[in-house]
Short mmCIF file of C-alpha atoms in Angstrom, two decimals:
data_model
loop_
_atom_site.label_atom_id
_atom_site.label_comp_id
_atom_site.label_asym_id
_atom_site.label_seq_id
_atom_site.Cartn_x
_atom_site.Cartn_y
_atom_site.Cartn_z
CA MET E 1 131.37 123.59 274.45
CA PRO E 2 133.78 124.55 271.65
CA SER E 3 137.04 122.74 271.08
CA GLN E 4 140.16 124.08 272.79
CA LEU E 5 143.17 125.36 270.88
CA SER E 6 146.73 125.23 272.12
CA ALA E 7 148.74 128.43 272.47
CA PRO E 8 150.91 127.83 269.37
CA LEU E 9 147.79 127.32 267.32
CA GLU E 10 146.10 130.44 268.73
CA GLU E 11 149.15 132.41 267.58
CA ARG E 12 148.45 131.38 263.99
CA SER E 13 145.18 133.27 263.79
CA GLU E 14 144.28 132.29 260.23
CA LEU E 15 144.75 128.59 260.87
CA ALA E 16 143.06 128.88 264.26
CA GLU E 17 140.02 130.39 262.59
CA GLU E 18 139.88 127.54 260.13
CA VAL E 19 140.09 125.02 262.97
CA ARG E 20 137.36 126.76 264.96
CA ALA E 21 135.12 126.70 261.92
CA LYS E 22 135.34 122.92 262.01
CA ASP E 23 133.55 122.86 265.38
CA ARG E 24 130.34 123.11 263.41
CA ILE E 25 130.99 119.55 262.22
CA LEU E 26 133.15 118.19 264.99
CA MET E 27 131.22 119.01 268.14
CA PRO E 28 127.80 117.63 267.11
CA MET E 29 129.48 114.42 266.01
CA LEU E 30 131.33 114.19 269.28
CA PHE E 31 128.37 114.90 271.54
CA GLU E 32 126.29 112.39 269.70
CA HIS E 33 128.53 109.72 271.20
CA SER E 34 129.69 111.24 274.43
CA GLN E 35 128.28 114.17 276.39
CA THR E 36 131.46 114.46 278.44
CA ALA E 37 133.93 114.47 275.58
CA ARG E 38 136.35 117.31 274.95
CA ALA E 39 138.40 118.21 271.93
CA LEU E 40 141.84 119.81 271.89
CA TRP E 41 143.75 121.01 268.84
CA ASP E 42 147.49 121.44 268.79
CA LEU E 43 149.92 122.62 266.15
CA ALA E 44 153.37 121.25 265.38
CA GLU E 45 155.67 120.74 262.40
CA ASP E 46 156.75 117.58 260.67
CA ASP E 47 160.38 116.86 259.71
CA ARG E 48 159.93 118.83 256.48
CA ARG E 49 158.69 121.82 258.47
CA ARG E 50 155.13 121.51 257.29
CA ASP E 51 152.25 122.31 259.64
CA VAL E 52 150.65 119.36 261.38
CA LEU E 53 147.45 119.73 263.36
CA THR E 54 146.80 117.21 266.10
CA LEU E 55 143.28 116.61 267.34
CA VAL E 56 142.94 114.93 270.74
CA LEU E 57 139.55 113.67 271.91
CA THR E 58 139.08 112.70 275.54
CA ASP E 59 136.26 111.55 277.73
CA ARG E 60 136.05 109.47 280.86
CA TRP E 61 136.35 106.23 278.88
CA GLY E 62 139.59 107.02 277.12
CA SER E 63 141.27 109.24 274.61
CA ALA E 64 142.44 109.17 271.02
CA ALA E 65 144.51 111.43 268.81
CA CYS E 66 145.31 111.83 265.15
CA ASP E 67 147.15 114.23 262.89
CA PHE E 68 145.72 116.34 260.08
CA ALA E 69 147.41 118.26 257.33
CA PRO E 70 145.75 121.72 257.22
CA GLU E 71 144.45 121.06 253.71
CA GLU E 72 142.57 118.01 254.99
CA LEU E 73 140.23 120.33 256.87
CA SER E 74 138.81 121.65 253.64
CA ASN E 75 137.51 118.25 252.54
CA GLU E 76 134.37 117.87 254.65
CA GLU E 77 133.73 114.25 253.78
CA LEU E 78 137.27 113.24 254.64
CA PHE E 79 137.18 115.25 257.82
CA ARG E 80 133.98 113.57 258.95
CA SER E 81 135.42 110.16 258.17
CA ARG E 82 138.59 110.86 260.19
CA VAL E 83 136.58 112.18 263.13
CA TYR E 84 134.35 109.10 263.11
CA ASP E 85 137.47 106.94 263.23
CA LEU E 86 138.78 108.95 266.13
CA ILE E 87 135.53 108.82 268.09
CA GLY E 88 135.45 105.07 267.55
CA GLU E 89 138.96 104.80 268.88
CA MET E 90 138.15 106.96 271.88
CA ILE E 91 135.10 104.91 272.79
CA MET E 92 136.74 101.58 272.09
CA PRO E 93 140.51 102.00 272.18
CA ARG E 94 142.59 99.81 269.93
CA ARG E 95 143.88 96.89 271.89
CA THR E 96 146.50 95.19 269.85
CA GLY E 97 146.65 91.52 270.57
CA VAL E 98 143.24 91.29 272.21
CA LEU E 99 141.29 88.80 270.17
CA ARG E 100 137.55 88.45 270.13
CA VAL E 101 135.95 85.07 270.62
CA ARG E 102 132.45 83.92 269.73
CA VAL E 103 130.90 81.49 272.17
CA GLU E 104 128.17 79.87 270.13
CA LEU E 105 125.06 78.18 271.49
CA ARG E 106 123.26 75.26 269.94
CA ASP E 107 119.90 76.19 268.48
CA ALA E 108 117.19 75.56 271.07
CA PHE E 109 113.74 76.36 272.34
CA ALA E 110 114.39 78.18 275.60
CA PRO E 111 111.86 79.16 278.25
CA VAL E 112 111.61 82.92 278.69
CA ASP E 113 113.09 82.80 282.19
CA GLN E 114 116.07 80.70 281.06
CA LEU E 115 117.13 83.41 278.68
CA GLU E 116 116.71 86.01 281.39
CA GLN E 117 118.76 83.84 283.75
CA LEU E 118 121.57 83.77 281.18
CA ARG E 119 121.53 87.54 280.87
CA ARG E 120 121.75 87.92 284.67
CA ARG E 121 124.48 85.31 284.96
CA LEU E 122 126.57 87.01 282.26
CA GLY E 123 126.21 90.26 284.19
CA GLN E 124 127.69 88.61 287.29
CA ILE E 125 130.98 87.66 285.61
CA GLN E 126 133.76 89.62 287.19
CA SER E 127 134.79 92.73 285.21
CA ILE E 128 132.37 91.81 282.43
CA GLY E 129 132.17 95.51 281.61
CA LEU E 130 135.65 95.21 280.14
CA ALA E 131 134.78 92.22 277.97
CA ARG E 132 133.13 94.32 275.23
CA LEU E 133 130.34 91.76 275.28
CA ARG E 134 128.18 91.62 272.21
CA LEU E 135 125.23 89.35 271.57
CA HIS E 136 124.61 87.96 268.12
CA ASN E 137 121.26 86.36 268.16
CA GLN E 138 118.10 85.53 266.45
CA VAL E 139 115.50 85.09 269.15
CA ARG E 140 112.11 84.39 267.72
CA PHE E 141 108.71 84.08 269.31
CA VAL E 142 106.89 80.95 268.19
CA PRO E 143 103.11 81.21 268.68
CA GLN E 144 102.77 77.45 269.14
CA ARG E 145 105.06 77.59 272.19
CA PRO E 146 104.09 80.86 273.86
CA ASN E 147 106.35 80.44 276.89
CA HIS E 148 109.46 79.77 274.85
CA PHE E 149 111.81 81.57 272.50
CA LEU E 150 113.48 79.91 269.57
CA LEU E 151 117.19 80.65 269.59
CA THR E 152 119.05 80.23 266.33
CA ASN E 153 122.64 81.14 265.54
CA PHE E 154 122.95 82.59 269.03
CA ALA E 155 126.48 83.66 269.94
CA ILE E 156 128.12 85.75 272.62
CA GLU E 157 131.18 87.66 271.48
CA VAL E 158 133.72 88.76 274.09
CA ASP E 159 137.40 89.52 274.47
CA GLU E 160 139.37 86.31 274.53
CA GLN E 161 140.10 86.26 278.27
CA PHE E 162 136.36 86.25 279.04
CA ALA E 163 135.53 83.31 276.79
CA SER E 164 135.95 80.69 279.46
CA PRO E 165 133.70 82.26 282.15
CA VAL E 166 131.11 82.99 279.46
CA ARG E 167 131.16 79.32 278.40
CA ASP E 168 130.70 78.32 282.05
CA ALA E 169 127.76 80.70 282.40
CA VAL E 170 126.13 79.30 279.28
CA VAL E 171 126.39 75.71 280.53
CA GLU E 172 125.26 76.62 284.06
CA CYS E 173 122.13 78.16 282.63
CA GLY E 174 121.23 74.94 280.85
CA PHE E 175 122.32 75.85 277.32
CA GLN E 176 124.70 73.81 275.23
CA VAL E 177 127.80 75.29 273.69
CA ARG E 178 128.05 74.57 270.01
CA GLU E 179 131.21 72.56 269.42
CA ASP E 180 130.84 71.20 265.89
CA PRO E 181 133.75 72.32 263.72
CA TRP E 182 133.58 75.26 261.38
CA LEU E 183 133.50 74.43 257.71
CA ILE E 184 137.01 75.74 257.19
CA GLN E 185 138.29 73.30 259.82
CA ARG E 186 136.92 70.31 257.99
CA GLU E 187 139.27 68.05 256.10
CA GLY E 188 140.00 69.01 252.52
CA LEU E 189 137.92 72.16 252.47
CA ARG E 190 140.76 74.64 252.62
CA GLU E 191 142.59 72.79 249.88
CA ALA E 192 139.46 72.84 247.69
CA LEU E 193 139.17 76.58 248.17
CA MET E 194 142.84 77.09 247.32
CA GLN E 195 142.23 75.12 244.12
CA LEU E 196 139.20 77.24 243.29
CA VAL E 197 141.14 80.48 243.74
CA ASP E 198 144.05 79.09 241.77
CA GLN E 199 141.68 78.13 238.98
CA HIS E 200 140.46 81.73 238.82
CA ARG E 201 144.06 82.84 238.42
CA ARG E 202 144.60 80.44 235.56
CA ASP E 203 141.46 80.58 233.49
CA GLY E 204 141.13 84.22 232.55
CA GLN E 205 138.93 85.41 235.41
CA PRO E 206 139.88 88.55 237.35
CA ASN E 207 143.23 87.63 238.84
CA PRO E 208 142.86 87.77 242.63
CA ASP E 209 145.57 89.65 244.51
CA PHE E 210 144.13 88.51 247.82
CA ALA E 211 141.66 85.81 248.76
CA LEU E 212 140.33 85.15 252.22
CA CYS E 213 137.36 83.56 253.93
CA PHE E 214 135.36 85.32 256.62
CA ARG E 215 132.17 84.58 258.61
CA LEU E 216 133.89 81.32 259.43
CA GLN E 217 131.19 80.38 261.94
CA ASP E 218 128.65 79.97 259.16
CA ARG E 219 128.22 76.18 258.95
CA GLU E 220 126.46 76.23 255.59
CA THR E 221 128.04 78.87 253.44
CA ILE E 222 131.64 79.67 252.62
CA HIS E 223 132.15 83.43 252.36
CA LEU E 224 135.07 84.03 250.02
CA LEU E 225 136.43 87.53 249.42
CA GLU E 226 138.56 88.00 246.31
CA VAL E 227 140.31 91.33 245.92
CA SER E 228 141.40 91.95 242.37
CA ALA E 229 142.74 94.94 240.49
CA GLU E 230 140.90 93.52 237.47
CA ALA E 231 137.48 93.72 239.14
CA PRO E 232 135.42 96.71 238.03
CA GLU E 233 135.59 99.66 240.37
CA LEU E 234 132.14 100.72 241.56
CA GLY E 235 133.04 103.40 244.08
CA ASP E 236 129.80 102.94 246.02
CA GLY E 237 131.14 101.02 249.00
CA SER E 238 128.89 98.06 248.39
CA LEU E 239 130.11 94.66 249.44
CA SER E 240 127.81 92.15 247.81
CA GLY E 241 128.29 88.42 247.61
CA VAL E 242 127.09 86.29 244.76
CA GLY E 243 126.08 82.82 245.88
CA PHE E 244 126.42 79.44 244.23
CA SER E 245 125.78 75.87 245.13
CA ALA E 246 128.97 74.42 246.58
CA LEU E 247 128.18 70.97 245.23
CA GLY E 248 131.20 69.68 243.36
CA VAL E 249 133.23 72.77 244.20
CA VAL E 250 134.03 72.45 247.90
CA PRO E 251 133.08 69.60 250.23
CA TYR E 252 130.68 69.87 253.20
CA ALA E 253 129.41 73.36 252.35
CA HIS E 254 125.90 74.00 251.08
CA SER E 255 126.82 77.12 249.18
CA ILE E 256 129.69 79.43 248.45
CA LYS E 257 129.34 83.17 248.34
CA ILE E 258 131.97 85.09 246.41
CA TYR E 259 132.61 88.76 247.13
CA LEU E 260 134.64 90.03 244.19
CA ILE E 261 135.89 93.53 244.81
CA HIS E 262 138.48 96.06 243.68
CA ALA E 263 140.97 97.15 246.35
CA ASN E 264 139.73 100.74 246.22
CA ASP E 265 136.15 99.59 246.71
CA LEU E 266 137.23 97.57 249.72
CA GLN E 267 138.61 100.74 251.29
CA THR E 268 135.41 102.60 250.43
CA ALA E 269 133.28 99.80 251.87
CA PHE E 270 135.28 100.03 255.08
CA ARG E 271 134.59 103.74 255.33
CA VAL E 272 130.86 103.50 254.71
CA ASN E 273 130.05 100.11 256.23
CA ARG E 274 132.66 99.28 258.81
CA GLU E 275 130.28 97.18 260.87
CA HIS E 276 130.08 94.67 258.04
CA GLN E 277 130.96 91.21 259.29
CA LEU E 278 134.03 91.17 257.04
CA PHE E 279 135.64 94.08 258.86
CA ASN E 280 134.71 92.70 262.28
CA ASP E 281 136.38 89.45 261.33
CA ILE E 282 139.48 91.19 259.99
CA ARG E 283 139.79 93.21 263.20
CA ASN E 284 139.41 90.10 265.29
CA ASP E 285 141.78 88.00 263.24
CA ASN E 286 138.90 85.70 262.47
CA CYS E 287 139.63 85.08 258.80
CA GLU E 288 141.27 82.33 256.82
CA PHE E 289 143.79 83.72 254.37
CA LEU E 290 144.14 81.70 251.20
CA LEU E 291 146.08 83.99 248.89
CA PRO E 292 148.82 84.78 249.56
CA ASP E 293 149.11 81.83 251.90
CA ASP E 294 150.91 83.83 254.59
CA ARG E 295 148.34 84.03 257.44
CA GLY E 296 147.30 87.47 256.26
CA GLU E 297 150.61 89.29 256.57
CA ALA E 298 150.55 90.80 253.06
CA PHE E 299 146.85 91.68 253.38
CA ARG E 300 147.44 93.54 256.63
CA GLN E 301 150.31 95.45 255.06
CA ALA E 302 148.21 96.36 252.05
CA PHE E 303 145.16 97.38 254.11
CA PRO E 304 146.39 98.61 257.49
CA ASP E 305 143.28 100.74 258.08
CA LEU E 306 140.98 97.75 258.01
CA GLN E 307 142.26 96.58 261.37
CA ARG E 308 141.07 99.72 263.09
CA ALA E 309 137.89 99.77 265.12
CA MET I 1 116.40 110.03 235.86
CA LEU I 2 115.97 108.99 239.49
CA TRP I 3 113.21 106.67 240.62
CA GLU I 4 111.47 107.30 243.91
CA LYS I 5 111.00 104.21 246.09
CA HIS I 6 113.41 102.39 243.80
CA LYS I 7 113.63 99.41 246.11
CA GLU I 8 109.88 98.91 245.96
CA LEU I 9 110.07 99.06 242.19
CA ALA I 10 112.96 96.59 242.26
CA ILE I 11 110.92 94.16 244.34
CA ALA I 12 107.94 94.52 242.01
CA LEU I 13 110.20 93.78 239.05
CA ARG I 14 111.60 90.76 240.85
CA ASN I 15 108.13 89.47 241.61
CA GLN I 16 106.98 89.90 238.02
CA GLY I 17 110.16 88.06 236.99
CA LEU I 18 109.19 85.20 239.27
CA ALA I 19 105.69 85.18 237.83
CA ASP I 20 107.27 84.92 234.37
CA CYS I 21 109.25 81.98 235.68
CA LEU I 22 106.04 80.25 236.76
CA ALA I 23 104.52 80.92 233.35
CA ALA I 24 107.60 79.38 231.73
CA ARG I 25 107.41 76.32 233.92
CA PHE I 26 103.71 75.93 233.28
CA SER I 27 104.33 76.02 229.55
CA LEU I 28 107.10 73.44 229.75
CA ARG I 29 104.88 70.50 228.87
CA THR I 30 103.92 68.32 226.00
CA ILE I 31 100.70 69.26 224.30
CA ASP I 32 98.68 67.67 221.54
CA LEU I 33 97.66 70.68 219.50
CA LYS I 34 97.81 71.29 215.80
CA LEU I 35 97.61 74.40 213.67
CA PHE I 36 96.42 73.68 210.11
CA GLY I 37 97.58 70.13 210.54
CA GLU I 38 101.03 71.04 211.87
CA PRO I 39 101.93 70.22 215.50
CA VAL I 40 102.69 73.20 217.74
CA THR I 41 104.27 73.46 221.18
CA PHE I 42 104.46 76.05 223.93
CA ALA I 43 108.25 75.97 223.79
CA HIS I 44 108.41 79.50 222.44
CA ILE I 45 106.51 80.67 225.53
CA VAL I 46 108.97 78.84 227.79
CA VAL I 47 111.90 80.56 226.10
CA SER I 48 110.38 84.03 225.93
CA LYS I 49 109.11 83.93 229.51
CA SER I 50 112.48 82.59 230.71
CA GLN I 51 114.23 85.43 228.92
CA GLN I 52 111.81 88.03 230.29
CA SER I 53 112.21 86.59 233.77
CA VAL I 54 116.01 86.92 233.59
CA GLU I 55 115.67 90.46 232.25
CA LYS I 56 113.35 91.59 235.06
CA LEU I 57 115.33 89.92 237.80
CA THR I 58 118.55 91.49 236.54
CA LYS I 59 117.00 94.92 236.20
CA GLY I 60 115.51 94.61 239.69
CA TYR I 61 118.93 93.62 241.03
CA LEU I 62 120.57 96.69 239.46
CA LEU I 63 117.74 99.01 240.42
CA TRP I 64 117.92 97.89 244.04
CA GLN I 65 121.52 99.05 244.10
CA SER I 66 121.01 102.34 242.31
CA GLN I 67 117.93 104.48 241.91
CA SER I 68 119.32 106.04 238.77
CA PHE I 69 119.13 102.74 236.92
CA ASP I 70 116.32 102.90 234.36
CA PRO I 71 114.59 99.53 233.98
CA THR I 72 112.44 100.76 231.11
CA LYS I 73 115.39 100.71 228.71
CA GLY I 74 116.86 97.76 226.87
CA HIS I 75 115.91 94.09 226.95
CA ALA I 76 119.16 92.16 226.94
CA PRO I 77 121.36 93.31 229.80
CA PHE I 78 123.85 90.47 229.53
CA THR I 79 124.44 90.94 225.81
CA GLN I 80 124.49 94.71 225.67
CA LEU I 81 125.18 96.67 228.79
CA ILE I 82 121.88 98.38 228.18
CA ASP I 83 122.27 101.38 225.92
CA ASP I 84 121.24 104.73 227.29
CA GLN I 85 122.01 103.81 230.89
CA LEU I 86 124.38 105.93 232.92
CA PRO I 87 127.95 104.65 232.71
CA ASN I 88 128.06 103.94 236.45
CA HIS I 89 125.71 100.97 236.00
CA GLN I 90 128.08 99.13 233.75
CA PRO I 91 130.58 98.26 236.51
CA ALA I 92 127.78 96.81 238.67
CA LEU I 93 126.70 94.48 235.90
CA SER I 94 130.32 93.71 234.98
CA ARG I 95 130.96 92.68 238.56
CA LEU I 96 127.90 90.44 238.55
CA ILE I 97 129.02 88.83 235.28
CA GLN I 98 132.56 88.33 236.55
CA SER I 99 131.26 86.84 239.77
CA LEU I 100 128.98 84.45 237.87
CA ASN I 101 131.93 83.39 235.74
CA LEU I 102 134.02 82.63 238.79
CA VAL I 103 132.12 79.47 239.58
CA ASN I 104 130.09 78.66 236.50
CA LYS I 105 131.49 79.87 233.23
CA SER I 106 128.60 78.48 231.21
CA MET I 107 125.98 80.49 233.05
CA VAL I 108 126.57 83.85 231.37
CA ARG I 109 126.97 82.09 228.04
CA GLU I 110 123.56 80.46 228.47
CA LEU I 111 121.96 83.73 229.53
CA LYS I 112 123.34 85.38 226.41
CA TRP I 113 121.96 82.54 224.30
CA LEU I 114 118.58 83.13 225.95
CA GLU I 115 118.76 86.83 225.15
CA SER I 116 119.68 86.03 221.56
CA LEU I 117 116.19 84.55 221.11
CA ALA I 118 114.41 87.77 222.09
CA PRO I 119 112.76 89.35 219.04
CA LYS I 120 114.73 92.07 217.35
CA PRO I 121 114.62 93.70 213.91
CA PRO I 122 117.06 92.26 211.36
CA MET I 123 120.28 94.14 210.82
CA VAL I 124 120.28 95.86 207.44
CA ALA I 125 122.88 98.39 206.41
CA GLU I 126 121.38 101.85 206.01
CA ASP I 127 122.23 102.14 202.32
CA LYS I 128 120.53 98.80 201.58
CA ARG I 129 117.25 99.40 203.34
CA GLY I 130 115.51 100.39 200.09
CA ASN I 131 116.33 97.00 198.52
CA LEU I 132 114.21 93.88 198.65
CA GLN I 133 115.39 91.91 201.67
CA PRO I 134 115.74 88.11 201.69
CA LEU I 135 113.79 86.25 204.37
CA GLU I 136 117.01 84.60 205.50
CA ILE I 137 117.96 87.70 207.45
CA ILE I 138 115.14 87.19 209.96
CA GLN I 139 116.84 85.53 212.89
CA GLU I 140 115.43 82.82 215.11
CA ASN I 141 113.26 84.31 217.86
CA THR I 142 110.29 83.49 220.04
CA GLU I 143 107.70 85.96 218.75
CA TYR I 144 107.74 86.33 214.97
CA PRO I 145 108.18 84.02 211.98
CA TYR I 146 111.87 83.53 211.22
CA TRP I 147 114.06 81.77 208.71
CA SER I 148 114.99 78.26 209.80
CA VAL I 149 118.40 77.31 208.47
CA ALA I 150 117.72 73.62 209.16
CA GLN I 151 114.38 73.57 207.38
CA LYS I 152 115.39 76.12 204.75
CA SER I 153 112.02 77.79 205.12
CA LEU I 154 110.13 80.36 207.10
CA VAL I 155 108.67 78.92 210.31
CA ALA I 156 106.47 80.16 213.10
CA PRO I 157 108.11 79.98 216.57
CA ALA I 158 105.28 77.73 217.78
CA GLN I 159 106.51 75.20 215.26
CA GLY I 160 110.22 75.92 215.04
CA ILE I 161 111.14 76.40 218.71
CA LYS I 162 111.35 72.92 220.25
CA LEU I 163 110.58 71.84 223.75
CA LEU I 164 113.65 69.67 224.30
CA ASN I 165 116.09 71.69 222.20
CA HIS I 166 115.12 75.12 223.37
CA GLY I 167 112.56 74.97 226.19
CA VAL I 168 114.47 72.76 228.60
CA ARG I 169 117.74 74.58 227.94
CA ALA I 170 116.12 77.99 228.47
CA PHE I 171 114.41 76.95 231.66
CA LYS I 172 117.62 75.44 233.04
CA ALA I 173 119.45 78.70 232.36
CA LEU I 174 116.74 80.59 234.22
CA ARG I 175 116.65 78.13 237.10
CA ASN I 176 120.43 78.28 237.57
CA TYR I 177 120.32 82.06 237.54
CA LEU I 178 117.51 82.13 240.09
CA THR I 179 119.45 79.78 242.33
CA VAL I 180 122.43 82.15 242.26
CA LEU I 181 120.37 85.28 242.92
CA GLY I 182 118.58 83.47 245.75
CA GLU I 183 121.90 82.88 247.50
CA SER I 184 123.26 86.36 246.79
CA ASP I 185 123.26 89.78 248.38
CA PRO I 186 121.37 91.87 249.09
CA PRO I 187 119.37 89.41 251.21
CA GLU I 188 116.31 91.66 251.07
CA TYR I 189 116.26 91.03 247.35
CA GLY I 190 117.59 87.49 247.17
CA ASN I 191 116.03 85.66 250.11
CA GLN I 192 112.55 85.58 248.67
CA ILE I 193 113.89 84.15 245.43
CA SER I 194 115.35 81.36 247.52
CA ASP I 195 111.98 80.85 249.24
CA PHE I 196 110.29 80.85 245.85
CA LEU I 197 112.54 78.02 244.70
CA LYS I 198 111.75 76.02 247.83
CA HIS I 199 108.02 76.32 247.29
CA HIS I 200 107.74 75.75 243.56
CA ALA I 201 108.74 72.69 241.62
CA MET I 202 111.39 73.70 239.13
CA SER I 203 112.21 70.41 237.49
CA THR I 204 112.67 70.34 233.73
CA GLU I 205 110.81 67.09 233.40
CA ILE I 206 108.32 67.95 230.71
CA THR I 207 105.88 65.18 231.60
CA GLU I 208 105.44 66.52 235.15
CA TRP I 209 102.82 69.16 235.73
CA PRO I 210 103.65 71.42 238.61
CA GLN I 211 100.94 71.70 241.23
#
């Protein structure tokens, strides 16, 4: 099914033709994610009387809309990127204020049926379909114990209001919730990291504009992102950490992984790899902001896109 | 030039780099050998294999990230950003160097020292190449006879490169670098370096023979 055009847009035949031509890209992308989705284009003017095209996507799960300048249609890569954003928003609408919580399980050997019992029990939680439940797990088969699975770093991620019933389900099924503190919560660690970042500012290294920790649930490694205008710009969207022993640098941690990146590369990385743990953690407010020490306010202002699903 | 299956080539480079590391460790030992009455050591092998290991691991790291990186060119990536490479590879190495400096400023310095011992022709100005050249211009290296400033004579690396002065220092530089790469992204490249370090003794105790 082609996209629909509003009457004002149909009246502008040249622009309408250009919009229709975009169906070649838009509709396959849309149907890949939702067979029932529909697309509607509208035309309006901004306060400087310039044309603004609005694309609305709807399906039975929700809807999402965004504006395009007509010239944006000619950049195929940009257009694809915007449509992906929009599809993401349609499937999983932005819910400001809804935080995600990870309920972590202690590592364990679990009988096959115990794991199945947990899956069933999670499915019985009221309205669990709205929890956006996501399993993070490493379940391994161990030949020496053929009736068991080895669970390591197993976590169940849900919207905050479902965390409590999920915890109950975990305990009822005989698993133990992991309660040991995250590294960042341990005494003196945040201060040591602040010192490390401050040292980089002072001793001629790329001066960080922003510094934050993510993957906070990692009990061994500190993941430290430093965004610096003095870092080389790669333009490839890679987000690679370089790891070091944390001995003598920060307490309690086994290693520290530094992700040094230019601000433009961070934006590129978000476009090409938005499922990276960093962006999940930013979206879910699951980061520790070190520089500036303002709970992430300046970072969110500088990178508003990164909070989008 | 683009390499097909560049990640496979990167892994093969990494593995050869690790084999060089084992060769370096195996040579890091005291020996009782003489050449025309003069004692010799394997220290020059430790240094050259350490340097080659660093070179291959670094080239593998860059090749993993970009299939247009050409690992056949250049031997000292930390000292010269490898002549003849496409300009887009320089930022990747710059970022690695900056990241290394963030926690351990001596690491890049030590890697550059290691690279300085790789053999290279002496620098002679073009208009002076027809002249007789003094032996003093042959710099210390691990492969060919060079002029020793301390001894004021020409020495063979097997005699001039010392186990404690050079060998241990070179191997420590390599070991520290391996430790960093083993903890770094991409995990498909780094994790096996970490496993390698767990399974092989990497002490610099020259009286211990690794099993």
